[in-house]
Amino acid sequence: MTQVGEGHETSADADGPVMTFGAPTVGEILAERYQLEEHVNDDSAGRQVWRGVDVILRRPVAVVLRYPGGDSATEMLQAAVDASRVIHPNLVGVYDAIDEATRAYVVREWVDGESLREMVSQEGPLDPARATTIAHAIADALAAVHATGMVHGNVHPGTTLIADDGRVVLADARADSADSTEKDIRSVGGLLYYSLTAHWPHTEVGRSAIPDAVRDGSGNPAAPRQIRAGVPAYLDDLTMDLLDKRVQAPQADALAAELARLDAAADDDYEDVGPLRFTQSNATSEPAKNNSKIIVGVAALVVIAIIGLVFGIRAITSSNSSSTKTTQSTAGGAPSGDSSSATEAPAANPKKIPLTASMVRIVDPPKGDRMDTGQAANTVDNDPDTAWTTQRFKQPNFGTRKPGMGVLINLGTPRNLAEVRVETSSPGATMDIRWGTTDPGDSSAGDGQIMKSYQKLGDDSEGKSDGTNRVFSVFNPDQKYQYVLVFLTQLPPADDGNGGYKVSVNKIEVYGY
């Protein structure tokens, strides 16, 4: 069920109590027309959201109630009146706005489906094509709103609704004097960032109960490509430019056109999408910002060309070179060849990071019996006779009780990583590598939080191994990791002849720099 009305946290209604008494009841009919059927939730401003029915037209409606009405509800009602004037397939229709002094309420279209916030929190980050489609729909809706001279003011994963029929709609306009068309556009960047990472950048687009963006030591948000694999460079650049206030925000119609072009290219894996066209269309309004980016880009190309020429001449004229230099492997190995050049330092070889029993623990998601607690130490003790052996299951995917089990590794401090090596007792286990920013605690609740917040690394990292040894080289070299989860999602048939499915994880090794 969609959580209609959930959006940015706001202080707009902090000047008065919200629904502290006189609460509506199931079956009550408002304005002799709108019958309340179910209390869905309270939105971020404290308003009650109900599912109801228009008894005259016999259609489902959403009813958003606020106590008290009168002057304190003027902003809410005015936003609803403004929204009702814009008809667009990607905007929730507003039917009525009523002030009864003791309480005020807005009646609008009911959307069967779920919010983007619910979708991502339950299923994890979206694939890039789906994220692009959703952002395109919201940009189209904003173009219609901005064309009337109005601002939406509440673009958020909680107000972005995905209907069961696939329609994407924007709900709950809540603009005030602090909002602007630019803020709406930046929030589309926030939707892209959330869709791709399951995080919402608070500083850039507004405070929310959703976890903040992953940030570096300077407080800047990490790009989606630094958080997960498989995000096209073009989509990554577009997302970060929309969030960067140093880069001029495009108009809504220009952004919608750009996303339409990107949406169409998604079927071809975003090939040949070309430059950001809306950047060019806005060049007349702030030429300094856009021209500076072009100048920097051209200068960078010139420098690269000069460096390439110099090293090309050196390679041709060198009489001592006897072998061709190899490139660094995907696992992080150092290049071989001539290392005598004072201008080039050889890449460091990844080294095994010592792991102790205190650095690992079993993650058993909610509904698990947690009977394997303590066995994680057997995977890092360098003893071939010990292992973490799972319980025996009737199904290879752990049944319906949980999505899998794993070993959480806390390296103690953020490290640049090259690979994780896993040795199992038999082939056929399906596993992946995930990462997060904290360990919420060795408990069912903590493990449940890990399942919601940890991100899988690498689109192709999950798959059955051909043998008993598996090497994962899925780490971003520009990012540091402290919490890494080796997660089993499917078990092979038990090798003891007693039926069922289970496996032993004999050894886990982590290599880094």
GROMACS .gro file of N, CA and C in nm, residues 203-254:
model
  156
  203THR      N    1   2.223   1.735   0.279
  203THR     CA    2   2.276   1.871   0.262
  203THR      C    3   2.235   1.930   0.128
  204GLU      N    4   2.233   1.848   0.026
  204GLU     CA    5   2.209   1.897  -0.109
  204GLU      C    6   2.061   1.916  -0.141
  205VAL      N    7   1.973   1.832  -0.086
  205VAL     CA    8   1.832   1.838  -0.129
  205VAL      C    9   1.730   1.836  -0.016
  206GLY      N   10   1.771   1.833   0.110
  206GLY     CA   11   1.673   1.845   0.217
  206GLY      C   12   1.679   1.734   0.320
  207ARG      N   13   1.654   1.771   0.443
  207ARG     CA   14   1.657   1.678   0.555
  207ARG      C   15   1.548   1.573   0.541
  208SER      N   16   1.577   1.450   0.585
  208SER     CA   17   1.482   1.340   0.573
  208SER      C   18   1.518   1.232   0.672
  209ALA      N   19   1.422   1.145   0.701
  209ALA     CA   20   1.449   1.030   0.787
  209ALA      C   21   1.528   0.922   0.714
  210ILE      N   22   1.538   0.932   0.583
  210ILE     CA   23   1.617   0.838   0.504
  210ILE      C   24   1.766   0.860   0.536
  211PRO      N   25   1.847   0.754   0.543
  211PRO     CA   26   1.990   0.772   0.571
  211PRO      C   27   2.056   0.869   0.473
  212ASP      N   28   2.146   0.950   0.526
  212ASP     CA   29   2.216   1.050   0.445
  212ASP      C   30   2.308   0.981   0.344
  213ALA      N   31   2.353   1.058   0.247
  213ALA     CA   32   2.445   1.008   0.146
  213ALA      C   33   2.574   0.959   0.212
  214VAL      N   34   2.637   0.863   0.148
  214VAL     CA   35   2.771   0.821   0.189
  214VAL      C   36   2.867   0.936   0.155
  215ARG      N   37   2.948   0.980   0.250
  215ARG     CA   38   3.031   1.099   0.229
  215ARG      C   39   3.179   1.068   0.255
  216ASP      N   40   3.264   1.147   0.187
  216ASP     CA   41   3.407   1.133   0.208
  216ASP      C   42   3.451   1.218   0.327
  217GLY      N   43   3.581   1.225   0.351
  217GLY     CA   44   3.632   1.298   0.465
  217GLY      C   45   3.604   1.446   0.461
  218SER      N   46   3.578   1.500   0.342
  218SER     CA   47   3.547   1.643   0.329
  218SER      C   48   3.397   1.671   0.336
  219GLY      N   49   3.320   1.567   0.353
  219GLY     CA   50   3.176   1.586   0.362
  219GLY      C   51   3.103   1.583   0.229
  220ASN      N   52   3.176   1.555   0.120
  220ASN     CA   53   3.112   1.549  -0.011
  220ASN      C   54   3.050   1.412  -0.034
  221PRO      N   55   2.933   1.407  -0.100
  221PRO     CA   56   2.870   1.277  -0.123
  221PRO      C   57   2.949   1.193  -0.221
  222ALA      N   58   2.961   1.064  -0.192
  222ALA     CA   59   3.026   0.972  -0.285
  222ALA      C   60   2.935   0.952  -0.406
  223ALA      N   61   2.994   0.945  -0.523
  223ALA     CA   62   2.916   0.924  -0.646
  223ALA      C   63   2.858   0.783  -0.646
  224PRO      N   64   2.743   0.764  -0.711
  224PRO     CA   65   2.684   0.629  -0.715
  224PRO      C   66   2.781   0.522  -0.764
  225ARG      N   67   2.866   0.555  -0.862
  225ARG     CA   68   2.961   0.456  -0.914
  225ARG      C   69   3.065   0.416  -0.810
  226GLN      N   70   3.085   0.500  -0.708
  226GLN     CA   71   3.177   0.465  -0.600
  226GLN      C   72   3.111   0.373  -0.498
  227ILE      N   73   2.980   0.366  -0.501
  227ILE     CA   74   2.905   0.288  -0.403
  227ILE      C   75   2.867   0.151  -0.458
  228ARG      N   76   2.836   0.146  -0.586
  228ARG     CA   77   2.795   0.020  -0.646
  228ARG      C   78   2.845   0.014  -0.790
  229ALA      N   79   2.863  -0.107  -0.838
  229ALA     CA   80   2.907  -0.125  -0.976
  229ALA      C   81   2.787  -0.120  -1.070
  230GLY      N   82   2.814  -0.095  -1.197
  230GLY     CA   83   2.710  -0.104  -1.298
  230GLY      C   84   2.637   0.024  -1.328
  231VAL      N   85   2.673   0.135  -1.263
  231VAL     CA   86   2.609   0.263  -1.292
  231VAL      C   87   2.680   0.328  -1.411
  232PRO      N   88   2.610   0.355  -1.521
  232PRO     CA   89   2.677   0.416  -1.638
  232PRO      C   90   2.739   0.550  -1.602
  233ALA      N   91   2.854   0.579  -1.660
  233ALA     CA   92   2.925   0.703  -1.628
  233ALA      C   93   2.840   0.826  -1.657
  234TYR      N   94   2.766   0.822  -1.766
  234TYR     CA   95   2.683   0.937  -1.803
  234TYR      C   96   2.577   0.964  -1.695
  235LEU      N   97   2.508   0.858  -1.650
  235LEU     CA   98   2.405   0.874  -1.548
  235LEU      C   99   2.466   0.920  -1.417
  236ASP      N  100   2.584   0.869  -1.385
  236ASP     CA  101   2.655   0.909  -1.264
  236ASP      C  102   2.688   1.059  -1.270
  237ASP      N  103   2.740   1.105  -1.383
  237ASP     CA  104   2.774   1.248  -1.398
  237ASP      C  105   2.651   1.336  -1.388
  238LEU      N  106   2.542   1.294  -1.452
  238LEU     CA  107   2.419   1.373  -1.448
  238LEU      C  108   2.368   1.386  -1.305
  239THR      N  109   2.368   1.276  -1.231
  239THR     CA  110   2.321   1.278  -1.092
  239THR      C  111   2.404   1.374  -1.008
  240MET      N  112   2.536   1.364  -1.017
  240MET     CA  113   2.622   1.447  -0.934
  240MET      C  114   2.617   1.594  -0.976
  241ASP      N  115   2.600   1.623  -1.105
  241ASP     CA  116   2.588   1.762  -1.149
  241ASP      C  117   2.459   1.825  -1.096
  242LEU      N  118   2.351   1.747  -1.092
  242LEU     CA  119   2.225   1.800  -1.040
  242LEU      C  120   2.235   1.832  -0.890
  243LEU      N  121   2.320   1.759  -0.819
  243LEU     CA  122   2.336   1.781  -0.675
  243LEU      C  123   2.439   1.890  -0.644
  244ASP      N  124   2.523   1.922  -0.740
  244ASP     CA  125   2.633   2.017  -0.719
  244ASP      C  126   2.585   2.159  -0.746
  245LYS      N  127   2.575   2.241  -0.641
  245LYS     CA  128   2.523   2.377  -0.656
  245LYS      C  129   2.621   2.469  -0.729
  246ARG      N  130   2.742   2.420  -0.752
  246ARG     CA  131   2.836   2.497  -0.833
  246ARG      C  132   2.806   2.484  -0.982
  247VAL      N  133   2.726   2.382  -1.016
  247VAL     CA  134   2.686   2.360  -1.155
  247VAL      C  135   2.544   2.412  -1.172
  248GLN      N  136   2.524   2.498  -1.270
  248GLN     CA  137   2.393   2.559  -1.289
  248GLN      C  138   2.286   2.453  -1.314
  249ALA      N  139   2.175   2.463  -1.243
  249ALA     CA  140   2.064   2.369  -1.263
  249ALA      C  141   1.991   2.403  -1.392
  250PRO      N  142   1.952   2.302  -1.470
  250PRO     CA  143   1.877   2.328  -1.592
  250PRO      C  144   1.731   2.363  -1.561
  251GLN      N  145   1.661   2.412  -1.660
  251GLN     CA  146   1.517   2.427  -1.648
  251GLN      C  147   1.453   2.289  -1.650
  252ALA      N  148   1.332   2.278  -1.594
  252ALA     CA  149   1.267   2.148  -1.584
  252ALA      C  150   1.241   2.085  -1.720
  253ASP      N  151   1.201   2.167  -1.819
  253ASP     CA  152   1.173   2.110  -1.951
  253ASP      C  153   1.301   2.060  -2.017
  254ALA      N  154   1.413   2.131  -1.995
  254ALA     CA  155   1.540   2.086  -2.051
  254ALA      C  156   1.586   1.956  -1.985
   0.00000   0.00000   0.00000
